[in-house]
XYZ file of N, CA, C and O in Angstrom:
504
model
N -7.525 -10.188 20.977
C -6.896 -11.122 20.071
C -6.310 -10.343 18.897
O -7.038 -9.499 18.373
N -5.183 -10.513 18.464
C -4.143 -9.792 17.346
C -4.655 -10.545 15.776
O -5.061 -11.677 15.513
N -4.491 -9.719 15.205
C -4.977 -10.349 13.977
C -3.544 -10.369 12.992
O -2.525 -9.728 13.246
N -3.724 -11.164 11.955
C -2.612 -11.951 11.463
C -2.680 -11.010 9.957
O -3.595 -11.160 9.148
N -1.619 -10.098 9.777
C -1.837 -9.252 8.188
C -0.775 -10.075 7.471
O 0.245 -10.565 7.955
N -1.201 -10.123 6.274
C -0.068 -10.585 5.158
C -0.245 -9.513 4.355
O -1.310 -8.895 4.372
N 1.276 -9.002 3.170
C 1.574 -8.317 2.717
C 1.537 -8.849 0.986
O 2.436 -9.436 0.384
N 0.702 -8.584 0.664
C 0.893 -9.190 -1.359
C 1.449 -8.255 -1.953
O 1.515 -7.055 -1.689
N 1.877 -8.897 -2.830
C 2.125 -8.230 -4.048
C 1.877 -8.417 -5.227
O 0.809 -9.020 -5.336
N 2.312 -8.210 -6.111
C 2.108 -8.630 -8.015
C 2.907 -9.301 -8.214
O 4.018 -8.793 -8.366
N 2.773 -10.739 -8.313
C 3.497 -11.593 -8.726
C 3.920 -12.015 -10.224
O 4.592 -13.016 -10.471
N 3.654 -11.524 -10.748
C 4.261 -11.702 -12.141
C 2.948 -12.891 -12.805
O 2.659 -13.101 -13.983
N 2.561 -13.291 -11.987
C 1.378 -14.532 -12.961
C -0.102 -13.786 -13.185
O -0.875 -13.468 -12.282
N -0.306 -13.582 -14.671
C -1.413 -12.994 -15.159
C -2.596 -13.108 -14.037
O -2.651 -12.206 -13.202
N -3.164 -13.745 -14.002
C -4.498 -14.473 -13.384
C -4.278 -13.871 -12.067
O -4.938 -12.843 -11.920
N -3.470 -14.233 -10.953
C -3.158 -14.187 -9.927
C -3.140 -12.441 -9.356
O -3.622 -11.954 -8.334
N -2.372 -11.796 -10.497
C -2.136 -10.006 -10.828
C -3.700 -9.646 -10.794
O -4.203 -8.950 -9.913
N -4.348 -10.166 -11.784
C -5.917 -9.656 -12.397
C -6.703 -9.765 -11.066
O -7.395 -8.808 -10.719
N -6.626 -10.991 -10.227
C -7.597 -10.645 -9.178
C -7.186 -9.770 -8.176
O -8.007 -9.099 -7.549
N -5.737 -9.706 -7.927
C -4.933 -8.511 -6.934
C -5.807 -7.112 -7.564
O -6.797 -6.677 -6.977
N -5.334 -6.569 -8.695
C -5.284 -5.624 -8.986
C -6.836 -4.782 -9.288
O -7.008 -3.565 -9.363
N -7.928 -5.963 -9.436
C -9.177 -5.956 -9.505
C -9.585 -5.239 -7.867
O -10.054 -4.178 -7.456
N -9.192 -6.253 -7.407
C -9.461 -6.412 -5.901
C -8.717 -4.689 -4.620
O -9.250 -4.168 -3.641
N -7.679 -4.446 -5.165
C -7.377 -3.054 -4.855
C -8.072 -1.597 -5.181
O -8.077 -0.517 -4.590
N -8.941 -2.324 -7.009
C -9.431 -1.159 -7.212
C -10.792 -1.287 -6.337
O -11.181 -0.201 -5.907
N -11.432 -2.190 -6.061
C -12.227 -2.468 -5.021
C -12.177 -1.517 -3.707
O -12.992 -0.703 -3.275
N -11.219 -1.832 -3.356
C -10.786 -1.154 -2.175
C -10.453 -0.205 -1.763
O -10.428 0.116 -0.575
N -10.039 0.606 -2.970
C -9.775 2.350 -3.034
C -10.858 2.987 -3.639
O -10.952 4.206 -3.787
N -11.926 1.891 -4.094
C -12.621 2.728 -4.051
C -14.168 3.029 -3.242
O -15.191 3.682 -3.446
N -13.511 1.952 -2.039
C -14.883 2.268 -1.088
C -14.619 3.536 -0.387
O -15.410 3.939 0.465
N -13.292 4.346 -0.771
C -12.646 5.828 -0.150
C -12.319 6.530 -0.931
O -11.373 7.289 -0.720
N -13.028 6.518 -2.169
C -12.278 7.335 -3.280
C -11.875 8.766 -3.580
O -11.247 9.222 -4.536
N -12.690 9.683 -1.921
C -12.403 11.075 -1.873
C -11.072 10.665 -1.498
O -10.286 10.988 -2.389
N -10.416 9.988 -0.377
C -9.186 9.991 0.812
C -8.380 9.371 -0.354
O -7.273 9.857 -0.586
N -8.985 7.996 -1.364
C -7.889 7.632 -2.102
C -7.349 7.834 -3.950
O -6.850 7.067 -4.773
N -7.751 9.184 -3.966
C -8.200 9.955 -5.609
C -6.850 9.094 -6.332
O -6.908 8.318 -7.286
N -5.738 9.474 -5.608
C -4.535 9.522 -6.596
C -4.266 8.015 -7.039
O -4.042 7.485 -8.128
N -4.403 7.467 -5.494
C -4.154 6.231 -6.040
C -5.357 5.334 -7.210
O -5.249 4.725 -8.274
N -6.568 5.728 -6.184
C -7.263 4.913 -7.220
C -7.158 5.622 -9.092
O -7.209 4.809 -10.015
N -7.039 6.919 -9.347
C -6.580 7.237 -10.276
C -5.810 6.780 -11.401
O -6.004 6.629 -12.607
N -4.583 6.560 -10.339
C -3.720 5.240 -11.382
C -4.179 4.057 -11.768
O -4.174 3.651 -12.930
N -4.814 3.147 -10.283
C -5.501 2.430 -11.153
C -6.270 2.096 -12.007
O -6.241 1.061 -12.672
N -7.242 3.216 -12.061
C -7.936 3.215 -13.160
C -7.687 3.600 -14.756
O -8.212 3.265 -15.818
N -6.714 4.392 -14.399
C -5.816 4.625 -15.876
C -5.395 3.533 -16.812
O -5.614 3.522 -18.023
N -4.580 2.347 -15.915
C -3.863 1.485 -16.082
C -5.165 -0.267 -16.205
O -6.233 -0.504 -15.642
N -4.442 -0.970 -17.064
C -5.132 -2.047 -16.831
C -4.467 -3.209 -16.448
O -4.846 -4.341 -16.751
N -3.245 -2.881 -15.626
C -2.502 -3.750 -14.841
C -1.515 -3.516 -14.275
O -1.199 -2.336 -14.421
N -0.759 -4.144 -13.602
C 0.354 -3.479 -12.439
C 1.326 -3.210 -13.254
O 1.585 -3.966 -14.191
N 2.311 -1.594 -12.911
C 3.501 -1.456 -14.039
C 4.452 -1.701 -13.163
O 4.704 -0.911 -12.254
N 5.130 -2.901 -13.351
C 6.767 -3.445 -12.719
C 7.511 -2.166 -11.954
O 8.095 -2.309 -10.880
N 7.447 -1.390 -12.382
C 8.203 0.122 -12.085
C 7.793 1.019 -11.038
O 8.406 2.007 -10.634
N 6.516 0.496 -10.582
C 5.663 0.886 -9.719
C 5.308 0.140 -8.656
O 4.147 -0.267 -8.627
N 6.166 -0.180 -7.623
C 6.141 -1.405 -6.490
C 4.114 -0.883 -5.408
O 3.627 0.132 -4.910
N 3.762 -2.090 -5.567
C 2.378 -1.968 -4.856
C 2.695 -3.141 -3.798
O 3.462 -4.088 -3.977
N 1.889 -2.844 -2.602
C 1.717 -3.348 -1.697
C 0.287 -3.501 -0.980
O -0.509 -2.577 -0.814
N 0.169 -4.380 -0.722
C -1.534 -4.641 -0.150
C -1.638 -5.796 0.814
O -1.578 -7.002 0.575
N -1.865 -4.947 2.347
C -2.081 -5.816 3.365
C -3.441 -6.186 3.199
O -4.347 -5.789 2.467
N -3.287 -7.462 4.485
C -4.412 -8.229 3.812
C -4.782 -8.678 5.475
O -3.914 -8.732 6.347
N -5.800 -8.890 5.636
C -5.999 -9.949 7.107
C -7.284 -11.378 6.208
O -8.347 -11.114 5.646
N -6.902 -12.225 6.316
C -7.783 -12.940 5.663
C -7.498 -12.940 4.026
O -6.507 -13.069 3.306
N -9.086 -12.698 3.822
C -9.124 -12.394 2.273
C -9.263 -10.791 1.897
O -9.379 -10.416 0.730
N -9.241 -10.017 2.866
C -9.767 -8.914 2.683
C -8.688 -7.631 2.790
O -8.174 -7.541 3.905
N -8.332 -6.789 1.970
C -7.519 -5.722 1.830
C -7.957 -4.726 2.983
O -9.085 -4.234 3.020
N -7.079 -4.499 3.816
C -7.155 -3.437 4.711
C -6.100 -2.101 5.039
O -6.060 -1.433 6.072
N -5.201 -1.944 3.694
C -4.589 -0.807 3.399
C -3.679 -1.306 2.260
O -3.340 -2.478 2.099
N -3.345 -0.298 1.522
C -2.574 -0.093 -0.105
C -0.991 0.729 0.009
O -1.184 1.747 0.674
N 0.102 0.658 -0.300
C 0.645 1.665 -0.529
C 1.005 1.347 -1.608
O 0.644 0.233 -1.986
N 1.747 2.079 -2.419
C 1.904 2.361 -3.706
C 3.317 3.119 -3.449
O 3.507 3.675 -2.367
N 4.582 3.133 -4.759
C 5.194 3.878 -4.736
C 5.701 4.077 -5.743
O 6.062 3.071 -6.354
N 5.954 5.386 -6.356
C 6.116 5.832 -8.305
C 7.456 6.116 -8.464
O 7.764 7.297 -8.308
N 8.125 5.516 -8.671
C 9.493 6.177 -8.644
C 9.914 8.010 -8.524
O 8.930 8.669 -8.861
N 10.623 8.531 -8.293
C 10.550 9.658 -7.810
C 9.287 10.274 -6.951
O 9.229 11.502 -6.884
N 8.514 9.682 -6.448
C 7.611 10.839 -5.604
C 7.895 9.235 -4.158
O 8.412 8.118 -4.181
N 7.155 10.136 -3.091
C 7.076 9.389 -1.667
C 5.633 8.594 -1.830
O 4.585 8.832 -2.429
N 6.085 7.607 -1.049
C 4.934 6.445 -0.805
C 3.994 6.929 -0.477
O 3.940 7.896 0.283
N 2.815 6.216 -1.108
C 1.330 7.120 -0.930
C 0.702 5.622 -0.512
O 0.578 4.555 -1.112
N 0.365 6.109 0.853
C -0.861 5.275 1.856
C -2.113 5.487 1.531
O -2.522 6.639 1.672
N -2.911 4.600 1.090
C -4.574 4.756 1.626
C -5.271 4.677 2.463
O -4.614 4.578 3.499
N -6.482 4.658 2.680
C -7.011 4.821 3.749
C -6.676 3.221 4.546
O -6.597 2.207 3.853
N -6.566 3.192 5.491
C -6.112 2.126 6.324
C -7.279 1.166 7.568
O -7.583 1.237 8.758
N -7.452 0.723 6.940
C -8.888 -0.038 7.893
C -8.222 -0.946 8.783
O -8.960 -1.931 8.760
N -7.153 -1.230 9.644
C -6.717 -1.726 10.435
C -5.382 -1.205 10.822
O -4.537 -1.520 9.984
N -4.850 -0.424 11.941
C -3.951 0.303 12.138
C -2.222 -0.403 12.070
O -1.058 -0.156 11.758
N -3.134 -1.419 12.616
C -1.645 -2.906 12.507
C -1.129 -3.180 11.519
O -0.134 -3.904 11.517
N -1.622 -2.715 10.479
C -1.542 -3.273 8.926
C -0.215 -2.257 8.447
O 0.637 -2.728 7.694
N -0.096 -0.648 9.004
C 0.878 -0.153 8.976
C 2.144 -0.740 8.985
O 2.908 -0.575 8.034
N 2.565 -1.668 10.342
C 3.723 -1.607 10.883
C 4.372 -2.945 9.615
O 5.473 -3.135 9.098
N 2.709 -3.805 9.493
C 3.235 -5.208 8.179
C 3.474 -4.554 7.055
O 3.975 -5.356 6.266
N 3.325 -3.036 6.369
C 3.673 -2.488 4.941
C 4.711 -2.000 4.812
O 5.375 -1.987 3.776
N 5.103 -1.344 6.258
C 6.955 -1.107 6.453
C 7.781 -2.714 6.546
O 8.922 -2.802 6.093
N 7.252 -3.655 7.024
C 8.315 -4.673 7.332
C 8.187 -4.953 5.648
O 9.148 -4.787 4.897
N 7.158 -5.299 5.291
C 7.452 -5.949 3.592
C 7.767 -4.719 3.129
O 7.769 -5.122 1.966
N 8.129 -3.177 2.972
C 8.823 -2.280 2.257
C 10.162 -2.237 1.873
O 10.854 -1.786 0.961
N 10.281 -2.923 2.988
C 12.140 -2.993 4.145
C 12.766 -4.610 3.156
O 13.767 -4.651 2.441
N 11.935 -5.597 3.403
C 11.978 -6.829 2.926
C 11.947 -6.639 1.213
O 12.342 -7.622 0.586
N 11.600 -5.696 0.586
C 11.147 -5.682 -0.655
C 12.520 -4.748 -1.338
O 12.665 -4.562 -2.546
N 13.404 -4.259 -0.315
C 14.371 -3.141 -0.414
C 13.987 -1.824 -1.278
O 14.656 -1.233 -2.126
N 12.693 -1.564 -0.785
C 12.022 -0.091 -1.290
C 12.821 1.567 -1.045
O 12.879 2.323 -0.075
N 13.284 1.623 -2.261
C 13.838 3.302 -1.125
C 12.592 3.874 -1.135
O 11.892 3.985 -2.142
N 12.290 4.259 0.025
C 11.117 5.637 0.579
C 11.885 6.802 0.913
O 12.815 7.055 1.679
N 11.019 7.573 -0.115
C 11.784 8.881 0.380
C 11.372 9.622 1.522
O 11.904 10.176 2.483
N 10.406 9.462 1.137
C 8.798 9.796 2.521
C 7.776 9.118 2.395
O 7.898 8.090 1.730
N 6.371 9.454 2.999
C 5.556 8.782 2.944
C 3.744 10.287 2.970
O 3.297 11.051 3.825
N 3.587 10.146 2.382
C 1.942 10.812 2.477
C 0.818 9.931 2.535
O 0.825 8.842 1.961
N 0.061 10.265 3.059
C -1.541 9.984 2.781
C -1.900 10.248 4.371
O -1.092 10.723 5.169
N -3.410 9.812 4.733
C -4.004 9.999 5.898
C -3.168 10.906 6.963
O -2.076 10.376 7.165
N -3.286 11.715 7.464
C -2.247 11.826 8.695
C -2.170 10.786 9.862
O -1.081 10.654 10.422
N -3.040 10.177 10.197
C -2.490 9.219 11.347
C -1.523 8.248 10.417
O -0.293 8.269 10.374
N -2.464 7.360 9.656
C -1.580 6.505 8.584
C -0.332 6.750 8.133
O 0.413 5.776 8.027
N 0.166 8.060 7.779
C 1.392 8.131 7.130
C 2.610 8.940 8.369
O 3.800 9.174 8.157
N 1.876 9.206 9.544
C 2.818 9.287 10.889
C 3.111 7.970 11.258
O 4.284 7.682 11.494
N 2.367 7.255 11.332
C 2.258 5.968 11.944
C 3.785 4.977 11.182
O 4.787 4.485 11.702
N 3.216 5.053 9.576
C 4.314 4.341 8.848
C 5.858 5.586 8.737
O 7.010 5.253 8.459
N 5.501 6.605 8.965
C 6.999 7.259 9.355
C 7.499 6.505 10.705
O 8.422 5.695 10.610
N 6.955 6.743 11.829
C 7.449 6.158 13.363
C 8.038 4.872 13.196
O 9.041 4.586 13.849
N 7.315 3.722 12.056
C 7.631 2.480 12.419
C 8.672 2.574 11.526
O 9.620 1.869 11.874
N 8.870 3.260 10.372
C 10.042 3.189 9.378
C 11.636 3.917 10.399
O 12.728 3.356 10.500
N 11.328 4.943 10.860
C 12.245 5.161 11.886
C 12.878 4.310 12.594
O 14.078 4.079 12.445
N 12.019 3.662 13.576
C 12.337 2.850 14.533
C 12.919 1.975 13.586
O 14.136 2.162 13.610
N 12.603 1.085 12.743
C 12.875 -0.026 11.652
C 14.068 -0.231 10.874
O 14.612 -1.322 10.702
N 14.540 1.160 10.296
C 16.116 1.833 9.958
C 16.575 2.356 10.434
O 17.755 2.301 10.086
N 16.310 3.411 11.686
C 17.621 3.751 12.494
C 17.436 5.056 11.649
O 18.373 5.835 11.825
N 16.531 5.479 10.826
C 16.017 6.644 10.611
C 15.767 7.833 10.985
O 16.018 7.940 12.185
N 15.405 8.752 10.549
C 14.514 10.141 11.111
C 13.548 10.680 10.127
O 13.915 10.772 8.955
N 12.461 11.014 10.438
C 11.580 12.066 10.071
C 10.772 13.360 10.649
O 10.527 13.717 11.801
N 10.526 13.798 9.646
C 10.250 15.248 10.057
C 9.156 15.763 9.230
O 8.757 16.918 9.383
């Protein structure tokens, strides 16, 4: 049976942001060796910076991968607790009109979201 990911984001409504953004640091940091950088920022910060597009699949209620992207550097994946959740962070990247320059984190995770970004734009990576 396929499981159903949705893609959030920061919606601009205080309350709504606070439990997202609560809830991510949650989540990066049940991996906080694999997810330093990201959870880093979040912890720096005490809320999402507009300038900084976040993404957080979801199956249910529960976060099962993060990407993040800083203007000038490549999209940084976290650790990914459902592999499917990849292919839903490229479709809402694409939908969100994200330029990616590249992508890092995990090696399966950030091959995975190269292949599907390829296939997805008519792309290449290397």
């Amino acid at each position: 049976m396929s499981q159903s990911f949705n893609v959030i984001r920061p919606s601009g409504e205080p309350q709504a942001d606070r439990a997202l953004f609560d809830a991510i640091r949650r989540y990066l940091g049940r991996q906080e060796v694999v997810n330093t950088i990201q959870l880093a920022g979040f912890l720096a910060r005490d809320g999402f910076d507009p300038t900084h597009p976040v993404l957080a699949a979801t199956v249910g209620p529960d976060i099962v991968a993060v990407a993040t992207l800083t203007p000038g550097f490549l999209l940084l994946l976290s650790h990914v607790e459902a592999s499917e959740a990849v292919q839903a962070l490229v479709d809402a990247a694409i939908q969100a009109g994200l330029d990616v320059p590249g992508v890092m984190g995990p090696s399966q995770a950030a091959l995975a979201f190269a292949e599907c970004w390829a296939e997805a734009t008519g792309g290449t990576f290397r």
